[in-house]
Amino acid sequence: METTIHLTLSEDFETLCAIYQIQPEYFIQTFIDQVSLPEYYSDPSNSNRWGTLFFLHFVETELSHYNVDRKLEDRFLTAFNQAMKYNFDAQSSTCETSLATGRNIMRQWLKAVLAERTKYITDNL
């Protein structure tokens, strides 16, 4: 998915980008590319975990501002954690297996969330 967004860059961020000659959009895209629960759990020693850690911290501190179905979240995070633990513990399992399993669970979670969000439309028919 591609989107056009407008951001207000802080002076500190702009200054650091200028010092290191980094295009802000390149930096932000690199950060976005690192946000992945499947990768986060599939390769615990991966150094590219900071984007996901920041995302999880954001969710933890800002959750009250968003309408999140906690039952669905708990159900799918439990399934996600169990699958990742199983894949991690299995000697024959590869990181690719864990990534594929994690992404499949994430797709199922998204479908459940979207179904729950649209429920109010069909409930009144």
mmCIF file of N, CA, C and O in Angstrom, residues 29 43 51-52 56 60 65 81 93 109 120 124:
data_model
loop_
_atom_site.group_PDB
_atom_site.id
_atom_site.type_symbol
_atom_site.label_atom_id
_atom_site.label_comp_id
_atom_site.label_asym_id
_atom_site.label_seq_id
_atom_site.Cartn_x
_atom_site.Cartn_y
_atom_site.Cartn_z
ATOM 1 N N GLN A 29 10.808 5.593 5.791
ATOM 2 C CA GLN A 29 10.481 4.346 5.087
ATOM 3 C C GLN A 29 11.273 3.181 5.676
ATOM 4 O O GLN A 29 10.735 2.083 5.856
ATOM 5 N N ASP A 43 12.900 -13.907 15.036
ATOM 6 C CA ASP A 43 14.354 -13.793 15.148
ATOM 7 C C ASP A 43 14.695 -12.876 16.319
ATOM 8 O O ASP A 43 14.967 -11.691 16.129
ATOM 9 N N GLY A 51 12.008 -0.689 15.396
ATOM 10 C CA GLY A 51 10.768 -0.169 14.840
ATOM 11 C C GLY A 51 9.561 -0.829 15.481
ATOM 12 O O GLY A 51 8.598 -0.160 15.871
ATOM 13 N N THR A 52 9.623 -2.150 15.628
ATOM 14 C CA THR A 52 8.522 -2.880 16.257
ATOM 15 C C THR A 52 8.419 -2.538 17.732
ATOM 16 O O THR A 52 7.315 -2.367 18.263
ATOM 17 N N LEU A 56 5.112 -1.093 19.525
ATOM 18 C CA LEU A 56 4.496 -1.721 20.699
ATOM 19 C C LEU A 56 4.428 -0.753 21.875
ATOM 20 O O LEU A 56 3.441 -0.731 22.616
ATOM 21 N N GLU A 60 1.025 0.575 23.671
ATOM 22 C CA GLU A 60 0.874 0.468 25.127
ATOM 23 C C GLU A 60 0.522 1.811 25.760
ATOM 24 O O GLU A 60 -0.337 1.902 26.623
ATOM 25 N N HIS A 65 -6.598 5.856 23.434
ATOM 26 C CA HIS A 65 -7.100 6.763 22.406
ATOM 27 C C HIS A 65 -7.704 6.033 21.201
ATOM 28 O O HIS A 65 -8.219 6.670 20.288
ATOM 29 N N ASN A 81 1.737 -15.825 19.883
ATOM 30 C CA ASN A 81 2.835 -16.204 20.777
ATOM 31 C C ASN A 81 3.031 -17.713 20.816
ATOM 32 O O ASN A 81 4.170 -18.198 20.812
ATOM 33 N N SER A 93 12.420 -26.118 12.384
ATOM 34 C CA SER A 93 11.735 -24.916 11.918
ATOM 35 C C SER A 93 12.740 -23.847 11.517
ATOM 36 O O SER A 93 13.772 -23.674 12.154
ATOM 37 N N TRP A 109 -6.220 -12.164 12.062
ATOM 38 C CA TRP A 109 -6.548 -11.155 13.072
ATOM 39 C C TRP A 109 -7.196 -9.938 12.407
ATOM 40 O O TRP A 109 -8.215 -9.428 12.854
ATOM 41 N N TYR A 120 -21.756 -3.570 13.180
ATOM 42 C CA TYR A 120 -22.824 -2.621 13.485
ATOM 43 C C TYR A 120 -23.684 -2.308 12.262
ATOM 44 O O TYR A 120 -24.858 -2.000 12.367
ATOM 45 N N ASN A 124 -28.231 -3.986 12.255
ATOM 46 C CA ASN A 124 -29.474 -3.217 12.178
ATOM 47 C C ASN A 124 -30.288 -3.480 10.912
ATOM 48 O O ASN A 124 -31.250 -2.767 10.649
#
